[in-house]
Coordinates of N, CA, C and O in Angstrom, one line a residue:
M191 N 180.0 236.4 208.8 CA 181.0 236.3 207.7 C 182.4 236.3 208.4 O 182.7 237.2 209.1
P192 N 183.3 235.4 208.0 CA 184.6 235.4 208.6 C 185.4 236.6 208.2 O 185.2 237.2 207.1
T193 N 186.2 237.1 209.1 CA 187.0 238.3 208.8 C 187.9 238.0 207.6 O 188.5 237.0 207.5
G194 N 188.0 239.0 206.7 CA 188.9 238.9 205.6 C 188.3 238.2 204.4 O 189.0 237.9 203.5
E195 N 187.1 237.9 204.4 CA 186.4 237.2 203.3 C 185.2 237.9 202.9 O 184.5 238.5 203.7
G196 N 184.9 237.8 201.6 CA 183.7 238.5 201.1 C 182.4 237.6 201.3 O 182.6 236.5 201.9
P197 N 181.3 238.1 201.0 CA 180.0 237.3 201.2 C 179.9 236.1 200.2 O 180.5 236.1 199.2
I198 N 179.0 235.2 200.6 CA 178.6 234.1 199.7 C 177.3 234.5 199.0 O 176.6 235.5 199.5
L199 N 176.9 233.8 198.0 CA 175.7 234.2 197.2 C 174.4 234.2 198.1 O 173.6 235.1 197.9
D200 N 174.3 233.2 199.0 CA 173.1 233.2 199.8 C 173.0 234.5 200.7 O 171.9 235.0 200.9
E201 N 174.1 234.9 201.2 CA 174.1 236.2 202.0 C 173.7 237.4 201.1 O 173.0 238.2 201.6
L202 N 174.2 237.4 199.9 CA 173.8 238.5 199.0 C 172.3 238.4 198.7 O 171.7 239.5 198.6
R203 N 171.8 237.2 198.4 CA 170.4 237.1 198.2 C 169.5 237.7 199.3 O 168.5 238.4 199.1
Q204 N 169.9 237.3 200.5 CA 169.2 237.8 201.7 C 169.3 239.3 201.8 O 168.3 240.0 202.1
G205 N 170.5 239.8 201.5 CA 170.7 241.3 201.5 C 169.9 242.0 200.5 O 169.4 243.1 200.7
L206 N 169.8 241.4 199.3 CA 169.0 242.0 198.2 C 167.5 242.2 198.6 O 166.9 243.1 198.2
V207 N 167.0 241.2 199.3 CA 165.6 241.3 199.8 C 165.5 242.4 200.8 O 164.5 243.2 200.8
M208 N 166.4 242.4 201.7 CA 166.3 243.4 202.9 C 166.6 244.8 202.4 O 166.1 245.8 203.0
C209 N 167.4 245.0 201.4 CA 167.9 246.4 201.1 C 167.0 247.2 200.2 O 167.3 248.3 199.8
R210 N 165.8 246.7 200.0 CA 164.9 247.5 199.1 C 164.5 248.9 199.6 O 164.3 249.8 198.9
A211 N 164.6 249.1 200.9 CA 164.3 250.4 201.5 C 165.6 251.2 201.7 O 165.5 252.3 202.2
W212 N 166.7 250.7 201.4 CA 168.0 251.4 201.6 C 168.2 252.4 200.5 O 167.6 252.4 199.4
P213 N 169.1 253.3 200.7 CA 169.4 254.3 199.6 C 170.0 253.6 198.4 O 170.6 252.5 198.5
P214 N 169.8 254.2 197.2 CA 170.2 253.6 195.9 C 171.7 253.2 195.9 O 172.0 252.1 195.3
E215 N 172.6 254.0 196.5 CA 174.0 253.6 196.5 C 174.3 252.3 197.2 O 175.1 251.5 196.7
K216 N 173.6 252.1 198.3 CA 173.9 250.8 199.1 C 173.3 249.6 198.3 O 173.8 248.6 198.3
R217 N 172.1 249.9 197.6 CA 171.5 248.8 196.8 C 172.5 248.5 195.7 O 172.6 247.3 195.3
R218 N 173.1 249.5 195.1 CA 174.0 249.3 194.0 C 175.2 248.4 194.4 O 175.7 247.6 193.7
W219 N 175.7 248.7 195.6 CA 176.8 247.9 196.2 C 176.4 246.4 196.2 O 177.2 245.5 195.8
F220 N 175.2 246.1 196.7 CA 174.8 244.7 196.7 C 174.7 244.1 195.3 O 175.0 243.0 195.1
G221 N 174.2 244.9 194.4 CA 174.1 244.5 193.0 C 175.5 244.1 192.4 O 175.7 243.1 191.8
L222 N 176.4 245.0 192.7 CA 177.8 244.8 192.2 C 178.4 243.6 192.8 O 179.1 242.8 192.2
L223 N 178.2 243.4 194.1 CA 178.7 242.2 194.8 C 178.1 240.9 194.2 O 178.8 239.9 193.9
T224 N 176.8 241.0 193.9 CA 176.2 239.8 193.2 C 176.7 239.6 191.8 O 177.0 238.4 191.4
L225 N 177.0 240.7 191.1 CA 177.6 240.6 189.8 C 179.0 239.9 189.9 O 179.3 239.1 189.1
L226 N 179.8 240.3 190.9 CA 181.1 239.7 191.0 C 181.0 238.2 191.3 O 181.7 237.4 190.7
S227 N 180.0 237.8 192.2 CA 179.9 236.4 192.5 C 179.4 235.6 191.4 O 180.0 234.5 191.1
I228 N 178.4 236.0 190.7 CA 177.8 235.2 189.6 C 178.5 235.4 188.3 O 179.0 234.5 187.6
G229 N 178.6 236.7 187.8 CA 179.0 237.0 186.5 C 180.5 236.9 186.3 O 181.0 236.5 185.2
L230 N 181.3 237.4 187.2 CA 182.7 237.5 187.0 C 183.5 236.3 187.5 O 184.2 235.7 186.8
Y231 N 183.3 236.0 188.8 CA 184.0 234.9 189.3 C 183.3 233.5 189.1 O 184.0 232.5 189.2
G232 N 182.1 233.5 188.8 CA 181.3 232.3 188.5 C 181.4 231.3 189.7 O 181.7 230.2 189.6
L233 N 181.2 231.9 190.9 CA 181.5 231.1 192.1 C 180.3 230.2 192.4 O 179.1 230.5 192.1
H234 N 180.6 229.1 193.1 CA 179.6 228.2 193.6 C 178.8 229.0 194.7 O 179.4 229.9 195.3
T235 N 177.6 228.7 195.0 CA 176.8 229.4 196.0 C 177.4 229.4 197.4 O 177.1 230.3 198.1
N236 N 178.2 228.5 197.7 CA 178.9 228.4 199.0 C 180.3 229.0 199.0 O 180.9 229.0 200.1
S237 N 180.7 229.5 197.9 CA 182.1 230.1 197.9 C 182.0 231.6 198.1 O 181.1 232.3 197.7
R238 N 183.0 232.1 198.8 CA 183.0 233.6 199.1 C 183.8 234.4 198.0 O 184.8 233.9 197.5
I239 N 183.3 235.6 197.8 CA 184.0 236.5 196.9 C 185.3 236.9 197.6 O 185.3 237.1 198.8
P240 N 186.4 236.9 196.9 CA 187.7 237.4 197.5 C 187.5 238.8 198.1 O 186.9 239.7 197.5
F241 N 187.9 238.9 199.4 CA 187.7 240.1 200.1 C 188.2 241.4 199.4 O 187.5 242.4 199.4
E242 N 189.4 241.3 198.9 CA 189.9 242.5 198.2 C 189.0 242.9 197.0 O 188.9 244.1 196.8
S243 N 188.4 242.0 196.3 CA 187.5 242.3 195.2 C 186.2 242.9 195.8 O 185.7 243.8 195.3
A244 N 185.7 242.3 196.9 CA 184.5 242.8 197.5 C 184.6 244.2 198.0 O 183.7 245.0 197.8
K245 N 185.8 244.6 198.5 CA 186.0 246.0 199.0 C 186.0 247.0 197.9 O 185.6 248.1 198.1
R246 N 186.4 246.6 196.7 CA 186.4 247.5 195.5 C 185.1 248.1 195.1 O 185.0 249.2 194.5
V247 N 184.0 247.4 195.4 CA 182.7 247.9 195.0 C 182.3 249.2 195.7 O 181.4 249.9 195.3
F248 N 182.9 249.5 196.8 CA 182.6 250.7 197.6 C 183.4 251.9 197.1 O 183.2 253.0 197.5
D249 N 184.3 251.7 196.2 CA 185.1 252.8 195.6 C 184.9 252.8 194.1 O 185.4 251.9 193.4
D250 N 184.1 253.8 193.6 CA 183.7 253.8 192.2 C 185.0 253.8 191.3 O 185.0 253.1 190.3
E251 N 186.0 254.6 191.6 CA 187.2 254.6 190.7 C 187.9 253.3 190.7 O 188.3 252.8 189.6
A252 N 188.0 252.7 191.8 CA 188.7 251.4 191.9 C 187.9 250.3 191.1 O 188.5 249.5 190.4
M253 N 186.6 250.4 191.2 CA 185.7 249.5 190.5 C 185.9 249.6 189.0 O 185.9 248.6 188.3
K254 N 185.9 250.9 188.5 CA 186.0 251.1 187.1 C 187.4 250.8 186.5 O 187.4 250.4 185.3
T255 N 188.4 251.0 187.2 CA 189.8 250.9 186.7 C 190.4 249.5 186.9 O 191.5 249.2 186.4
Y256 N 189.9 248.7 187.8 CA 190.5 247.4 188.1 C 190.4 246.5 187.0 O 189.4 246.5 186.2
S257 N 191.4 245.6 186.8 CA 191.4 244.7 185.7 C 190.6 243.4 186.1 O 191.1 242.4 186.4
W258 N 189.3 243.5 186.0 CA 188.4 242.4 186.4 C 188.5 241.2 185.5 O 188.4 240.1 186.0
G259 N 188.8 241.4 184.3 CA 189.0 240.2 183.4 C 190.2 239.4 183.8 O 190.1 238.2 183.8
W260 N 191.2 240.1 184.2 CA 192.4 239.3 184.7 C 192.1 238.6 186.0 O 192.5 237.5 186.2
A261 N 191.4 239.3 186.9 CA 191.1 238.7 188.1 C 190.2 237.4 187.9 O 190.5 236.4 188.6
A262 N 189.3 237.5 187.0 CA 188.4 236.3 186.8 C 189.2 235.2 186.1 O 189.0 234.0 186.4
F263 N 190.1 235.5 185.2 CA 191.0 234.5 184.6 C 191.9 233.9 185.6 O 192.0 232.6 185.6
E264 N 192.4 234.6 186.5 CA 193.3 234.1 187.6 C 192.5 233.1 188.5 O 192.9 232.1 188.9
A265 N 191.2 233.5 188.7 CA 190.3 232.6 189.5 C 190.1 231.3 188.8 O 190.1 230.2 189.5
L266 N 190.0 231.3 187.5 CA 189.8 230.1 186.7 C 191.0 229.2 186.8 O 190.9 228.0 187.1
V267 N 192.2 229.8 186.6 CA 193.5 229.1 186.7 C 193.6 228.5 188.1 O 194.0 227.3 188.2
V268 N 193.4 229.2 189.1 CA 193.6 228.7 190.5 C 192.6 227.5 190.7 O 192.9 226.5 191.3
S269 N 191.3 227.7 190.3 CA 190.3 226.7 190.5 C 190.7 225.4 189.7 O 190.4 224.3 190.2
I270 N 191.3 225.5 188.5 CA 191.7 224.3 187.8 C 192.9 223.7 188.5 O 192.9 222.4 188.6
K271 N 193.8 224.4 189.0 CA 195.0 223.9 189.7 C 194.5 223.1 191.0 O 195.2 222.2 191.4
L272 N 193.5 223.6 191.6 CA 193.0 223.0 192.8 C 192.0 221.8 192.6 O 191.6 221.2 193.6
L273 N 191.7 221.5 191.4 CA 190.8 220.4 191.1 C 191.2 219.1 191.7 O 192.3 218.7 191.5
G274 N 190.3 218.5 192.5 CA 190.5 217.2 193.0 C 189.2 216.5 192.9 O 188.5 216.4 193.9
P275 N 188.8 216.2 191.7 CA 187.5 215.6 191.5 C 187.2 214.4 192.4 O 187.9 213.4 192.4
I276 N 186.2 214.6 193.2 CA 185.7 213.5 194.1 C 184.3 213.3 193.7 O 183.5 214.2 193.6
G277 N 183.9 212.1 193.4 CA 182.6 211.8 192.9 C 182.5 212.1 191.4 O 183.4 212.0 190.7
K278 N 181.2 212.5 191.0 CA 181.0 212.6 189.6 C 181.0 214.1 189.1 O 181.0 214.3 187.9
T279 N 181.1 215.1 190.0 CA 181.1 216.5 189.6 C 182.2 217.2 190.4 O 182.6 216.8 191.4
Y280 N 182.5 218.4 189.8 CA 183.4 219.4 190.5 C 183.0 220.7 190.0 O 182.4 220.9 188.9
T281 N 183.4 221.8 190.7 CA 183.1 223.1 190.3 C 184.3 223.9 189.9 O 185.4 223.8 190.5
V282 N 184.2 224.6 188.8 CA 185.3 225.4 188.3 C 184.8 226.8 188.4 O 183.7 227.2 188.0
S283 N 185.6 227.7 189.1 CA 185.2 229.1 189.3 C 186.0 230.0 188.2 O 186.9 229.6 187.6
G284 N 185.5 231.2 188.1 CA 186.1 232.1 187.2 C 185.5 232.1 185.8 O 184.3 231.8 185.6
M285 N 186.3 232.5 184.8 CA 185.8 232.6 183.4 C 185.7 231.3 182.8 O 186.5 230.9 181.9
A286 N 184.7 230.5 183.2 CA 184.6 229.1 182.7 C 184.4 229.1 181.2 O 184.8 228.1 180.5
F287 N 183.8 230.1 180.6 CA 183.6 230.1 179.2 C 184.9 230.2 178.4 O 185.0 229.8 177.3
V288 N 185.9 230.7 179.0 CA 187.3 230.7 178.4 C 187.7 229.3 178.3 O 188.3 228.9 177.2
L289 N 187.6 228.5 179.3 CA 187.9 227.1 179.3 C 187.1 226.4 178.3 O 187.6 225.5 177.6
Q290 N 185.8 226.7 178.2 CA 185.0 226.0 177.2 C 185.4 226.3 175.8 O 185.5 225.4 175.0
A291 N 185.7 227.6 175.5 CA 186.2 228.0 174.2 C 187.5 227.3 173.8 O 187.7 226.9 172.7
W292 N 188.4 227.2 174.8 CA 189.7 226.6 174.6 C 189.4 225.1 174.3 O 190.0 224.5 173.3
A293 N 188.5 224.4 175.0 CA 188.2 223.0 174.7 C 187.6 222.8 173.3 O 188.0 221.9 172.6
Y294 N 186.7 223.7 172.9 CA 186.1 223.6 171.6 C 187.2 223.7 170.5 O 187.2 223.1 169.5
D295 N 188.1 224.7 170.7 CA 189.2 224.9 169.7 C 190.3 223.8 169.7 O 190.8 223.5 168.7
S296 N 190.6 223.4 170.9 CA 191.8 222.5 171.1 C 191.4 221.0 170.9 O 192.3 220.2 170.5
I297 N 190.2 220.6 171.3 CA 189.8 219.2 171.2 C 188.7 219.2 170.2 O 187.6 219.4 170.5
I298 N 189.1 218.9 169.0 CA 188.2 219.0 167.9 C 186.9 218.3 168.0 O 185.8 218.8 167.7
T299 N 186.9 217.1 168.6 CA 185.7 216.3 168.7 C 184.7 217.0 169.7 O 183.5 216.9 169.5
I300 N 185.2 217.7 170.7 CA 184.3 218.4 171.6 C 183.7 219.5 170.8 O 182.5 219.8 170.9
G301 N 184.5 220.3 170.1 CA 183.9 221.4 169.3 C 182.9 220.9 168.3 O 181.8 221.6 168.1
E302 N 183.2 219.8 167.6 CA 182.2 219.3 166.6 C 180.9 218.8 167.3 O 179.9 219.0 166.7
R303 N 181.1 218.2 168.4 CA 179.9 217.6 169.0 C 179.0 218.6 169.8 O 177.8 218.6 169.8
F304 N 179.7 219.5 170.6 CA 179.0 220.4 171.5 C 179.0 221.8 171.1 O 178.3 222.6 171.7
G305 N 180.0 222.2 170.3 CA 180.1 223.7 169.9 C 179.2 224.1 168.9 O 178.6 223.4 168.1
N306 N 179.0 225.4 168.8 CA 178.2 226.1 167.8 C 179.0 227.2 167.2 O 179.0 228.3 167.8
V307 N 179.7 226.9 166.1 CA 180.5 228.0 165.5 C 179.7 229.1 164.9 O 178.8 228.8 164.1
L308 N 180.0 230.3 165.3 CA 179.3 231.4 164.8 C 180.0 232.0 163.6 O 179.4 232.2 162.5
K309 N 181.3 232.2 163.7 CA 182.2 232.7 162.7 C 183.5 232.0 162.8 O 184.2 232.2 163.8
A310 N 183.9 231.2 161.8 CA 185.1 230.4 161.9 C 186.3 231.3 161.9 O 187.3 230.8 162.5
D311 N 186.3 232.5 161.4 CA 187.5 233.3 161.3 C 187.6 234.3 162.5 O 188.4 235.2 162.5
E312 N 186.7 234.2 163.4 CA 186.6 235.1 164.6 C 187.6 234.8 165.6 O 188.2 233.8 165.7
I313 N 187.9 235.8 166.5 CA 188.7 235.6 167.7 C 188.2 234.3 168.4 O 187.0 234.2 168.6
P314 N 189.0 233.4 168.9 CA 188.6 232.1 169.4 C 187.5 232.3 170.5 O 186.5 231.5 170.5
L315 N 187.6 233.2 171.4 CA 186.6 233.4 172.5 C 185.3 233.8 171.9 O 184.2 233.5 172.5
L316 N 185.3 234.6 170.8 CA 184.0 235.1 170.2 C 183.5 234.2 169.2 O 182.4 234.4 168.6
R317 N 184.2 233.1 168.8 CA 183.8 232.2 167.7 C 182.6 231.4 168.0 O 181.9 231.0 167.2
W318 N 182.5 231.0 169.3 CA 181.5 230.0 169.7 C 180.2 230.6 170.3 O 180.3 231.5 171.1
G319 N 179.1 230.2 169.8 CA 177.8 230.6 170.4 C 177.4 229.6 171.5 O 177.9 228.5 171.6
G320 N 176.4 230.0 172.3 CA 176.0 229.2 173.4 C 174.6 228.7 173.4 O 174.0 228.6 174.4
N321 N 174.0 228.4 172.2 CA 172.6 228.1 172.2 C 172.3 226.6 172.1 O 171.2 226.2 171.8
R322 N 173.3 225.8 172.3 CA 173.1 224.4 172.4 C 172.7 223.9 173.8 O 173.0 224.6 174.7
T323 N 172.0 222.8 173.9 CA 171.6 222.4 175.2 C 172.8 221.7 175.9 O 173.6 221.2 175.2
P324 N 172.8 221.8 177.2 CA 173.9 221.2 178.0 C 173.9 219.7 177.7 O 172.9 219.0 177.5
A325 N 175.1 219.1 177.7 CA 175.3 217.7 177.5 C 176.3 217.2 178.5 O 177.2 217.9 178.9
T326 N 176.2 215.9 178.8 CA 177.2 215.2 179.6 C 178.2 214.6 178.7 O 177.9 213.8 177.9
I327 N 179.5 214.8 179.0 CA 180.6 214.2 178.2 C 181.0 212.9 178.9 O 181.2 212.8 180.1

Protein backbone atom coordinates (compact mmCIF):
# COMPACT_ATOMS: atom_id res chain seq x y z
CA MET A 1 0.00 0.00 0.00
CA PRO A 2 1.45 3.42 -0.92
CA THR A 3 2.43 5.61 2.04
CA GLY A 4 -0.29 8.02 3.09
CA GLU A 5 -3.14 6.11 1.50
CA GLY A 6 -5.70 3.75 2.95
CA PRO A 7 -6.45 0.23 1.71
CA ILE A 8 -8.50 -0.75 -1.35
CA LEU A 9 -11.45 -3.12 -1.09
CA ASP A 10 -9.55 -6.14 -2.42
CA GLU A 11 -6.91 -5.69 0.29
CA LEU A 12 -9.66 -5.50 2.90
CA ARG A 13 -11.29 -8.67 1.56
CA GLN A 14 -7.98 -10.53 1.83
CA GLY A 15 -7.53 -9.17 5.35
CA LEU A 16 -11.01 -10.25 6.41
CA VAL A 17 -10.21 -13.83 5.39
CA MET A 18 -6.84 -13.81 7.17
CA CYS A 19 -7.99 -12.06 10.35
CA ARG A 20 -10.37 -14.77 11.61
CA ALA A 21 -7.81 -15.88 14.17
CA TRP A 22 -6.98 -12.33 15.28
CA PRO A 23 -8.31 -10.69 18.46
CA PRO A 24 -11.82 -9.20 18.16
CA GLU A 25 -10.57 -5.60 18.25
CA LYS A 26 -8.35 -6.10 15.19
CA ARG A 27 -11.18 -7.83 13.32
CA ARG A 28 -13.42 -4.90 14.22
CA TRP A 29 -10.90 -2.49 12.63
CA PHE A 30 -11.04 -4.44 9.38
CA GLY A 31 -14.84 -4.40 9.51
CA LEU A 32 -14.89 -0.64 10.05
CA LEU A 33 -12.47 -0.07 7.18
CA THR A 34 -14.71 -2.19 4.94
CA LEU A 35 -17.72 -0.18 6.09
CA LEU A 36 -15.91 3.05 5.21
CA SER A 37 -15.01 1.75 1.77
CA ILE A 38 -18.40 0.36 0.78
CA GLY A 39 -21.04 2.03 2.92
CA LEU A 40 -19.74 5.50 3.54
CA TYR A 41 -17.49 6.50 0.69
CA GLY A 42 -19.04 4.14 -1.88
CA LEU A 43 -15.66 3.64 -3.46
CA HIS A 44 -14.82 1.63 -6.55
CA THR A 45 -12.97 -1.57 -5.65
CA ASN A 46 -9.70 -0.07 -6.93
CA SER A 47 -10.03 3.20 -5.02
CA ARG A 48 -8.29 3.75 -1.71
CA ILE A 49 -9.93 4.98 1.48
CA PRO A 50 -8.56 8.42 2.40
CA PHE A 51 -5.71 7.79 4.82
CA GLU A 52 -6.96 10.26 7.45
CA SER A 53 -10.31 8.44 7.55
CA ALA A 54 -8.63 5.02 7.68
CA LYS A 55 -6.57 6.10 10.71
CA ARG A 56 -9.70 7.07 12.65
CA VAL A 57 -10.91 3.47 12.96
CA PHE A 58 -8.10 2.80 15.44
CA ASP A 59 -9.37 5.51 17.81
CA ASP A 60 -12.86 4.76 19.18
CA GLU A 61 -13.54 8.34 20.26
CA ALA A 62 -12.43 9.79 16.92
CA MET A 63 -14.56 7.22 15.10
CA LYS A 64 -17.67 8.07 17.14
CA THR A 65 -17.38 11.85 17.02
CA TYR A 66 -16.15 12.48 13.47
CA SER A 67 -18.66 13.95 11.01
CA TRP A 68 -18.76 10.95 8.65
CA GLY A 69 -21.81 12.20 6.78
CA TRP A 70 -20.00 15.39 5.86
CA ALA A 71 -16.91 13.45 4.78
CA ALA A 72 -19.01 11.22 2.52
CA PHE A 73 -20.85 14.21 1.06
CA GLU A 74 -17.52 15.95 0.34
CA ALA A 75 -16.30 12.77 -1.38
CA LEU A 76 -19.40 12.88 -3.59
CA VAL A 77 -18.87 16.53 -4.52
CA VAL A 78 -15.19 15.94 -5.31
CA SER A 79 -15.99 12.87 -7.43
CA ILE A 80 -18.60 14.87 -9.39
CA LYS A 81 -16.14 17.71 -9.98
CA LEU A 82 -13.56 15.24 -11.27
CA LEU A 83 -15.93 13.49 -13.67
CA GLY A 84 -14.45 13.06 -17.09
CA PRO A 85 -16.71 10.42 -18.59
CA ILE A 86 -14.72 8.30 -20.99
CA GLY A 87 -16.62 5.56 -22.70
CA LYS A 88 -20.07 4.53 -21.53
CA THR A 89 -19.65 4.49 -17.74
CA TYR A 90 -18.03 6.37 -14.89
CA THR A 91 -17.89 5.97 -11.13
CA VAL A 92 -19.21 8.43 -8.56
CA SER A 93 -17.93 7.99 -5.01
CA GLY A 94 -19.47 9.11 -1.74
CA MET A 95 -23.14 9.41 -0.85
CA ALA A 96 -24.46 8.59 -4.30
CA PHE A 97 -28.00 8.19 -2.95
CA VAL A 98 -27.97 11.94 -2.15
CA LEU A 99 -27.30 12.60 -5.83
CA GLN A 100 -30.03 10.13 -6.77
CA ALA A 101 -32.60 11.78 -4.46
CA TRP A 102 -31.62 15.20 -5.83
CA ALA A 103 -32.15 13.96 -9.40
CA TYR A 104 -35.54 12.47 -8.53
CA ASP A 105 -36.65 15.75 -6.94
CA SER A 106 -35.10 18.15 -9.42
CA ILE A 107 -35.61 16.38 -12.74
CA ILE A 108 -39.26 15.44 -12.64
CA THR A 109 -39.17 12.93 -15.51
CA ILE A 110 -36.42 10.92 -13.78
CA GLY A 111 -38.42 10.84 -10.54
CA GLU A 112 -41.58 9.79 -12.36
CA ARG A 113 -39.86 7.10 -14.41
CA PHE A 114 -37.36 5.62 -11.95
CA GLY A 115 -38.31 6.88 -8.48
CA ASN A 116 -40.53 5.25 -5.91
CA VAL A 117 -42.14 7.91 -3.71
CA LEU A 118 -42.75 6.62 -0.21
CA LYS A 119 -44.11 9.79 1.36
CA ALA A 120 -44.55 12.92 -0.74
CA ASP A 121 -44.30 15.29 2.25
CA GLU A 122 -41.15 13.67 3.70
CA ILE A 123 -37.63 15.14 3.84
CA PRO A 124 -36.32 14.83 0.25
CA LEU A 125 -33.61 12.30 1.10
CA LEU A 126 -36.11 10.07 2.94
CA ARG A 127 -38.92 10.50 0.41
CA TRP A 128 -37.66 7.95 -2.09
CA GLY A 129 -37.62 4.19 -1.72
CA GLY A 130 -35.18 1.94 -3.50
CA ASN A 131 -37.12 -1.15 -4.53
CA ARG A 132 -37.24 -0.49 -8.25
CA THR A 133 -34.98 -2.43 -10.56
CA PRO A 134 -31.94 -0.65 -12.00
CA ALA A 135 -32.45 1.03 -15.35
CA THR A 136 -30.25 2.59 -17.98
CA ILE A 137 -31.08 6.20 -18.75
